[in-house]
Structures are given as structure tokens and as C-alpha cells.
């Protein structure tokens, strides 16, 4: 699967075959719950994801899909195509800051295209520990929603319609409308991918 993050806990359209709704399914509640301290700031990745989605007005549907060892396996578990899973990739800039690159599951980052658009000579995929520090999410759960730092988001222009992406926790996937998500995140939409 890769571009460095197994499925990013993506999901797919509507009622995916074999995917049962998870606790917190439907529109994001953002209500305090497990893993959330009294100051109202969620520490649990899934709770952060739901709270941020709610605060931005992004409607999400969460599905249990189980752990997957590849993007293809995640898609099969949900009864969808790999292209319907959007990978949320953490990219490090040479100045030490980061950005999110959202790429369809059947494509990969085009480093030359992304470097040109961002206006830098060097971009890289950070190690898992660095990505965790930058976002608060482990590999396989990464999503821009609920990231501990709101890094800029670049989304590939081939993404459209209802998509899946990480839900902040292993084994769960979130379904969202890509247009609503991109607008809520202030994403820059451009051609940033190549066929895998």
C-alpha cells in the first residue's frame, strides 16, 4: 500500500459491503467521551477526528473495517475500489514544516509536480515517529481532520465524490464528501499525482 501509510484507515461510499457502522457513526458528534480530558480537547485520535469534523461542519460516516495490511486489503474489506480510498500523506518540507498530500489509493505522489506547486526544491516522507509528532496520529490512522497541527492540505485534482480516509484510529474508516472536506480544510486542489 504505501506512499507510507497503510490505507490511512480509509473507507468508501455509503453503506460499504461488510462494513458495520462504528460507535460515533453518522454525523460527527464531537461529544466528550473516552480519551477526552475535562478541558474539552480530545486526546484520543478518533475523538479528535470527530470533534474537528463537527467543528468544521464536515459530515462523516464511520465504518469498522478491521486492521488491513495493505490498501487493497482495506478496500476489499469495505467492498470498494482502491481508488475510493484517499491516502493522507504527511510530507516534510526542508524548513522542518509539514503538509498533507491527499492522494487516491491507486495513485502516488508526483514529487516533481508537488515541489513545483509548493515552490521548494526538496520534500520528503518523514519517519513514522516524526509523522506522529507532527500530527498526533500513528501511521495507518493519519488524517488532516483532528491533526494536532493544522498543516496545509494539498489534494489531488482526480479526487471527487464520496471518498474514504483515515478516522484517527486503526480499524476504522470514514466516509466523507470530498468537496465538503476540501472546502472545510481550505485545501489546494491540483494535479499532484501519477499512476502507481
PDB file of C-alpha atoms in Angstrom:
ATOM      1  CA  UNK A   1       0.000   0.000   0.000  1.00  0.00           C
ATOM      2  CA  UNK A   2       2.210   2.864   0.760  1.00  0.00           C
ATOM      3  CA  UNK A   3       3.258   6.263  -0.071  1.00  0.00           C
ATOM      4  CA  UNK A   4       3.900   5.412   3.505  1.00  0.00           C
ATOM      5  CA  UNK A   5       0.620   4.912   5.279  1.00  0.00           C
ATOM      6  CA  UNK A   6      -1.443   1.737   5.118  1.00  0.00           C
ATOM      7  CA  UNK A   7      -4.859   2.802   3.863  1.00  0.00           C
ATOM      8  CA  UNK A   8      -4.803   5.722   6.236  1.00  0.00           C
ATOM      9  CA  UNK A   9      -7.809   3.911   7.651  1.00  0.00           C
ATOM     10  CA  UNK A  10      -9.792   4.978   4.607  1.00  0.00           C
ATOM     11  CA  UNK A  11     -13.304   3.842   3.855  1.00  0.00           C
ATOM     12  CA  UNK A  12     -15.581   4.273   0.911  1.00  0.00           C
ATOM     13  CA  UNK A  13     -19.005   5.215  -0.316  1.00  0.00           C
ATOM     14  CA  UNK A  14     -22.093   4.935   1.835  1.00  0.00           C
ATOM     15  CA  UNK A  15     -23.009   1.523   3.159  1.00  0.00           C
ATOM     16  CA  UNK A  16     -19.931  -0.386   2.106  1.00  0.00           C
ATOM     17  CA  UNK A  17     -20.370  -4.132   1.748  1.00  0.00           C
ATOM     18  CA  UNK A  18     -19.497  -5.826   5.031  1.00  0.00           C
ATOM     19  CA  UNK A  19     -18.646  -2.572   6.815  1.00  0.00           C
ATOM     20  CA  UNK A  20     -20.590  -2.105  10.039  1.00  0.00           C
ATOM     21  CA  UNK A  21     -21.127   1.389  11.416  1.00  0.00           C
ATOM     22  CA  UNK A  22     -18.886   2.112  14.370  1.00  0.00           C
ATOM     23  CA  UNK A  23     -19.610   3.927  17.605  1.00  0.00           C
ATOM     24  CA  UNK A  24     -19.793   7.545  16.555  1.00  0.00           C
ATOM     25  CA  UNK A  25     -21.035   6.664  13.066  1.00  0.00           C
ATOM     26  CA  UNK A  26     -23.200   9.142  11.230  1.00  0.00           C
ATOM     27  CA  UNK A  27     -22.644  12.862  11.508  1.00  0.00           C
ATOM     28  CA  UNK A  28     -19.731  13.582  13.787  1.00  0.00           C
ATOM     29  CA  UNK A  29     -20.950  14.155  17.312  1.00  0.00           C
ATOM     30  CA  UNK A  30     -17.778  15.542  18.847  1.00  0.00           C
ATOM     31  CA  UNK A  31     -19.326  14.884  22.263  1.00  0.00           C
ATOM     32  CA  UNK A  32     -16.856  14.334  25.071  1.00  0.00           C
ATOM     33  CA  UNK A  33     -16.109  10.682  25.597  1.00  0.00           C
ATOM     34  CA  UNK A  34     -13.386   8.178  26.321  1.00  0.00           C
ATOM     35  CA  UNK A  35      -9.913   9.608  25.995  1.00  0.00           C
ATOM     36  CA  UNK A  36     -11.132  13.177  26.310  1.00  0.00           C
ATOM     37  CA  UNK A  37      -9.933  15.309  29.225  1.00  0.00           C
ATOM     38  CA  UNK A  38     -12.118  17.783  31.107  1.00  0.00           C
ATOM     39  CA  UNK A  39     -10.682  20.756  29.194  1.00  0.00           C
ATOM     40  CA  UNK A  40     -12.641  19.555  26.155  1.00  0.00           C
ATOM     41  CA  UNK A  41      -9.607  18.836  23.971  1.00  0.00           C
ATOM     42  CA  UNK A  42      -9.723  15.198  22.824  1.00  0.00           C
ATOM     43  CA  UNK A  43      -6.538  13.195  23.283  1.00  0.00           C
ATOM     44  CA  UNK A  44      -7.853  10.069  21.564  1.00  0.00           C
ATOM     45  CA  UNK A  45      -7.231  10.219  17.802  1.00  0.00           C
ATOM     46  CA  UNK A  46     -10.741   9.137  16.847  1.00  0.00           C
ATOM     47  CA  UNK A  47     -12.329  11.617  19.270  1.00  0.00           C
ATOM     48  CA  UNK A  48     -10.123  14.407  17.842  1.00  0.00           C
ATOM     49  CA  UNK A  49     -11.142  13.406  14.331  1.00  0.00           C
ATOM     50  CA  UNK A  50     -14.872  13.519  15.176  1.00  0.00           C
ATOM     51  CA  UNK A  51     -14.611  16.786  17.097  1.00  0.00           C
ATOM     52  CA  UNK A  52     -12.703  18.536  14.302  1.00  0.00           C
ATOM     53  CA  UNK A  53     -15.085  17.240  11.634  1.00  0.00           C
ATOM     54  CA  UNK A  54     -18.041  18.560  13.641  1.00  0.00           C
ATOM     55  CA  UNK A  55     -16.427  21.951  14.248  1.00  0.00           C
ATOM     56  CA  UNK A  56     -15.770  22.321  10.506  1.00  0.00           C
ATOM     57  CA  UNK A  57     -19.251  21.148   9.507  1.00  0.00           C
ATOM     58  CA  UNK A  58     -17.948  18.027   7.725  1.00  0.00           C
ATOM     59  CA  UNK A  59     -20.455  15.176   7.794  1.00  0.00           C
ATOM     60  CA  UNK A  60     -18.753  11.842   8.365  1.00  0.00           C
ATOM     61  CA  UNK A  61     -19.889   8.255   8.484  1.00  0.00           C
ATOM     62  CA  UNK A  62     -17.571   5.896  10.332  1.00  0.00           C
ATOM     63  CA  UNK A  63     -17.301   2.189   9.496  1.00  0.00           C
ATOM     64  CA  UNK A  64     -15.450  -0.655  11.184  1.00  0.00           C
ATOM     65  CA  UNK A  65     -13.230  -2.384   8.641  1.00  0.00           C
ATOM     66  CA  UNK A  66     -10.702  -4.204  10.802  1.00  0.00           C
ATOM     67  CA  UNK A  67      -6.952  -3.958  10.514  1.00  0.00           C
ATOM     68  CA  UNK A  68      -5.593  -4.160   6.990  1.00  0.00           C
ATOM     69  CA  UNK A  69      -2.061  -4.900   5.837  1.00  0.00           C
ATOM     70  CA  UNK A  70      -2.454  -3.112   2.512  1.00  0.00           C
ATOM     71  CA  UNK A  71      -4.637  -0.544   0.854  1.00  0.00           C
ATOM     72  CA  UNK A  72      -6.021  -3.269  -1.388  1.00  0.00           C
ATOM     73  CA  UNK A  73      -7.000  -5.341   1.652  1.00  0.00           C
ATOM     74  CA  UNK A  74      -8.681  -2.326   3.267  1.00  0.00           C
ATOM     75  CA  UNK A  75     -10.659  -1.693   0.076  1.00  0.00           C
ATOM     76  CA  UNK A  76     -11.688  -5.347  -0.150  1.00  0.00           C
ATOM     77  CA  UNK A  77     -12.817  -5.326   3.496  1.00  0.00           C
ATOM     78  CA  UNK A  78     -15.097  -2.411   2.635  1.00  0.00           C
ATOM     79  CA  UNK A  79     -16.239  -3.696  -0.747  1.00  0.00           C
ATOM     80  CA  UNK A  80     -14.853  -0.697  -2.616  1.00  0.00           C
ATOM     81  CA  UNK A  81     -12.153   0.036  -5.174  1.00  0.00           C
ATOM     82  CA  UNK A  82      -8.651   1.125  -4.053  1.00  0.00           C
ATOM     83  CA  UNK A  83      -9.137   4.445  -5.874  1.00  0.00           C
ATOM     84  CA  UNK A  84     -12.008   5.249  -3.475  1.00  0.00           C
ATOM     85  CA  UNK A  85      -9.594   5.290  -0.540  1.00  0.00           C
ATOM     86  CA  UNK A  86      -7.727   8.572  -0.198  1.00  0.00           C
ATOM     87  CA  UNK A  87      -4.285   8.352   1.387  1.00  0.00           C
ATOM     88  CA  UNK A  88      -3.428  11.185   3.778  1.00  0.00           C
ATOM     89  CA  UNK A  89       0.327  11.508   3.413  1.00  0.00           C
ATOM     90  CA  UNK A  90       2.476  13.632   5.710  1.00  0.00           C
ATOM     91  CA  UNK A  91       5.173  15.416   3.717  1.00  0.00           C
ATOM     92  CA  UNK A  92       8.122  17.217   5.298  1.00  0.00           C
ATOM     93  CA  UNK A  93       9.486  20.430   3.840  1.00  0.00           C
ATOM     94  CA  UNK A  94      13.175  21.358   4.050  1.00  0.00           C
ATOM     95  CA  UNK A  95      12.375  24.081   6.624  1.00  0.00           C
ATOM     96  CA  UNK A  96      11.043  21.439   9.025  1.00  0.00           C
ATOM     97  CA  UNK A  97       7.356  22.240   8.481  1.00  0.00           C
ATOM     98  CA  UNK A  98       4.890  19.749   7.013  1.00  0.00           C
ATOM     99  CA  UNK A  99       1.929  19.481   4.669  1.00  0.00           C
ATOM    100  CA  UNK A 100      -0.702  16.875   3.941  1.00  0.00           C
ATOM    101  CA  UNK A 101      -0.943  15.395   0.448  1.00  0.00           C
ATOM    102  CA  UNK A 102      -4.247  13.648  -0.285  1.00  0.00           C
ATOM    103  CA  UNK A 103      -3.768  11.028  -2.997  1.00  0.00           C
ATOM    104  CA  UNK A 104      -6.177   8.401  -4.428  1.00  0.00           C
ATOM    105  CA  UNK A 105      -5.330   4.840  -3.414  1.00  0.00           C
ATOM    106  CA  UNK A 106      -4.439   3.767  -6.942  1.00  0.00           C
ATOM    107  CA  UNK A 107      -2.013   6.667  -7.467  1.00  0.00           C
ATOM    108  CA  UNK A 108       1.194   8.002  -5.907  1.00  0.00           C
ATOM    109  CA  UNK A 109       2.641  11.423  -5.174  1.00  0.00           C
ATOM    110  CA  UNK A 110       4.317  13.098  -8.123  1.00  0.00           C
ATOM    111  CA  UNK A 111       7.257  14.666  -6.320  1.00  0.00           C
ATOM    112  CA  UNK A 112       8.232  16.973  -9.227  1.00  0.00           C
ATOM    113  CA  UNK A 113       4.653  18.311  -9.533  1.00  0.00           C
ATOM    114  CA  UNK A 114       4.259  18.843  -5.794  1.00  0.00           C
ATOM    115  CA  UNK A 115       7.679  20.502  -5.407  1.00  0.00           C
ATOM    116  CA  UNK A 116       6.869  22.907  -8.230  1.00  0.00           C
ATOM    117  CA  UNK A 117       3.462  23.822  -6.777  1.00  0.00           C
ATOM    118  CA  UNK A 118       4.806  24.258  -3.244  1.00  0.00           C
ATOM    119  CA  UNK A 119       7.810  26.204  -4.566  1.00  0.00           C
ATOM    120  CA  UNK A 120      10.555  24.157  -2.952  1.00  0.00           C
ATOM    121  CA  UNK A 121      13.441  22.005  -4.157  1.00  0.00           C
ATOM    122  CA  UNK A 122      13.111  19.289  -1.537  1.00  0.00           C
ATOM    123  CA  UNK A 123      10.215  17.374   0.019  1.00  0.00           C
ATOM    124  CA  UNK A 124      10.352  14.034   1.833  1.00  0.00           C
ATOM    125  CA  UNK A 125       8.286  11.444   3.673  1.00  0.00           C
ATOM    126  CA  UNK A 126       9.257  11.595   7.365  1.00  0.00           C
ATOM    127  CA  UNK A 127       9.781   8.513   9.548  1.00  0.00           C
ATOM    128  CA  UNK A 128       6.714   7.223  11.413  1.00  0.00           C
ATOM    129  CA  UNK A 129       7.766   8.827  14.703  1.00  0.00           C
ATOM    130  CA  UNK A 130       8.178  12.230  13.093  1.00  0.00           C
ATOM    131  CA  UNK A 131       4.767  11.937  11.390  1.00  0.00           C
ATOM    132  CA  UNK A 132       3.226  11.045  14.770  1.00  0.00           C
ATOM    133  CA  UNK A 133       4.862  14.069  16.391  1.00  0.00           C
ATOM    134  CA  UNK A 134       3.673  16.340  13.566  1.00  0.00           C
ATOM    135  CA  UNK A 135       0.042  15.158  13.511  1.00  0.00           C
ATOM    136  CA  UNK A 136      -0.723  13.229  16.694  1.00  0.00           C
ATOM    137  CA  UNK A 137      -1.613  10.226  14.540  1.00  0.00           C
ATOM    138  CA  UNK A 138       0.165   6.894  14.077  1.00  0.00           C
ATOM    139  CA  UNK A 139       0.836   5.632  10.577  1.00  0.00           C
ATOM    140  CA  UNK A 140      -2.278   3.933   9.309  1.00  0.00           C
ATOM    141  CA  UNK A 141      -4.595   6.394  11.101  1.00  0.00           C
ATOM    142  CA  UNK A 142      -3.451   9.734   9.667  1.00  0.00           C
ATOM    143  CA  UNK A 143      -5.985  12.316   8.535  1.00  0.00           C
ATOM    144  CA  UNK A 144      -5.893  16.117   8.297  1.00  0.00           C
ATOM    145  CA  UNK A 145      -9.059  16.269  10.438  1.00  0.00           C
ATOM    146  CA  UNK A 146      -8.022  16.391  14.081  1.00  0.00           C
ATOM    147  CA  UNK A 147      -4.323  16.750  13.392  1.00  0.00           C
ATOM    148  CA  UNK A 148      -2.615  18.306  16.409  1.00  0.00           C
ATOM    149  CA  UNK A 149      -1.248  20.936  13.997  1.00  0.00           C
ATOM    150  CA  UNK A 150      -3.366  22.207  11.094  1.00  0.00           C
ATOM    151  CA  UNK A 151      -0.783  21.796   8.325  1.00  0.00           C
ATOM    152  CA  UNK A 152      -1.618  22.984   4.781  1.00  0.00           C
ATOM    153  CA  UNK A 153      -3.520  20.437   2.699  1.00  0.00           C
ATOM    154  CA  UNK A 154      -2.881  19.653  -0.971  1.00  0.00           C
ATOM    155  CA  UNK A 155      -5.457  17.401  -2.637  1.00  0.00           C
ATOM    156  CA  UNK A 156      -5.069  15.674  -5.977  1.00  0.00           C
ATOM    157  CA  UNK A 157      -7.470  17.017  -8.592  1.00  0.00           C
ATOM    158  CA  UNK A 158      -8.561  13.497  -9.591  1.00  0.00           C
ATOM    159  CA  UNK A 159     -10.360  13.055  -6.240  1.00  0.00           C
ATOM    160  CA  UNK A 160     -14.107  13.616  -6.424  1.00  0.00           C
ATOM    161  CA  UNK A 161     -17.381  12.478  -4.903  1.00  0.00           C
ATOM    162  CA  UNK A 162     -17.740  10.387  -1.778  1.00  0.00           C
ATOM    163  CA  UNK A 163     -14.395   9.104  -0.547  1.00  0.00           C
ATOM    164  CA  UNK A 164     -12.839   7.313   2.382  1.00  0.00           C
ATOM    165  CA  UNK A 165      -9.994   8.450   4.558  1.00  0.00           C
ATOM    166  CA  UNK A 166      -8.458   7.801   7.945  1.00  0.00           C
ATOM    167  CA  UNK A 167     -10.595   8.168  11.049  1.00  0.00           C
ATOM    168  CA  UNK A 168      -7.801   8.694  13.560  1.00  0.00           C
ATOM    169  CA  UNK A 169      -7.722   5.109  14.819  1.00  0.00           C
ATOM    170  CA  UNK A 170      -6.722   1.710  13.447  1.00  0.00           C
ATOM    171  CA  UNK A 171      -9.521  -0.432  12.050  1.00  0.00           C
ATOM    172  CA  UNK A 172     -11.996   2.352  11.308  1.00  0.00           C
ATOM    173  CA  UNK A 173     -12.589   4.301   8.133  1.00  0.00           C
ATOM    174  CA  UNK A 174     -14.512   7.495   7.490  1.00  0.00           C
ATOM    175  CA  UNK A 175     -16.741   8.323   4.531  1.00  0.00           C
ATOM    176  CA  UNK A 176     -16.922  11.989   3.528  1.00  0.00           C
ATOM    177  CA  UNK A 177     -17.854  14.148   0.569  1.00  0.00           C
ATOM    178  CA  UNK A 178     -14.570  15.255  -0.978  1.00  0.00           C
ATOM    179  CA  UNK A 179     -15.836  18.700  -1.974  1.00  0.00           C
ATOM    180  CA  UNK A 180     -17.118  19.414   1.524  1.00  0.00           C
ATOM    181  CA  UNK A 181     -13.868  18.137   3.036  1.00  0.00           C
ATOM    182  CA  UNK A 182     -11.618  20.191   0.755  1.00  0.00           C
ATOM    183  CA  UNK A 183     -13.630  23.354   1.367  1.00  0.00           C
ATOM    184  CA  UNK A 184     -13.578  22.828   5.140  1.00  0.00           C
ATOM    185  CA  UNK A 185      -9.811  22.259   5.138  1.00  0.00           C
ATOM    186  CA  UNK A 186      -9.053  25.113   2.725  1.00  0.00           C
ATOM    187  CA  UNK A 187      -7.257  22.527   0.592  1.00  0.00           C
ATOM    188  CA  UNK A 188      -5.301  23.487  -2.515  1.00  0.00           C
ATOM    189  CA  UNK A 189      -6.559  21.201  -5.294  1.00  0.00           C
ATOM    190  CA  UNK A 190      -4.111  20.426  -8.101  1.00  0.00           C
ATOM    191  CA  UNK A 191      -2.580  17.650 -10.174  1.00  0.00           C
ATOM    192  CA  UNK A 192      -0.086  16.212  -7.663  1.00  0.00           C
ATOM    193  CA  UNK A 193      -0.153  12.501  -8.511  1.00  0.00           C
ATOM    194  CA  UNK A 194       0.953   9.919 -11.040  1.00  0.00           C
ATOM    195  CA  UNK A 195      -0.307   6.378 -11.693  1.00  0.00           C
ATOM    196  CA  UNK A 196       1.049   3.941  -9.105  1.00  0.00           C
TER     197      UNK A 196
END
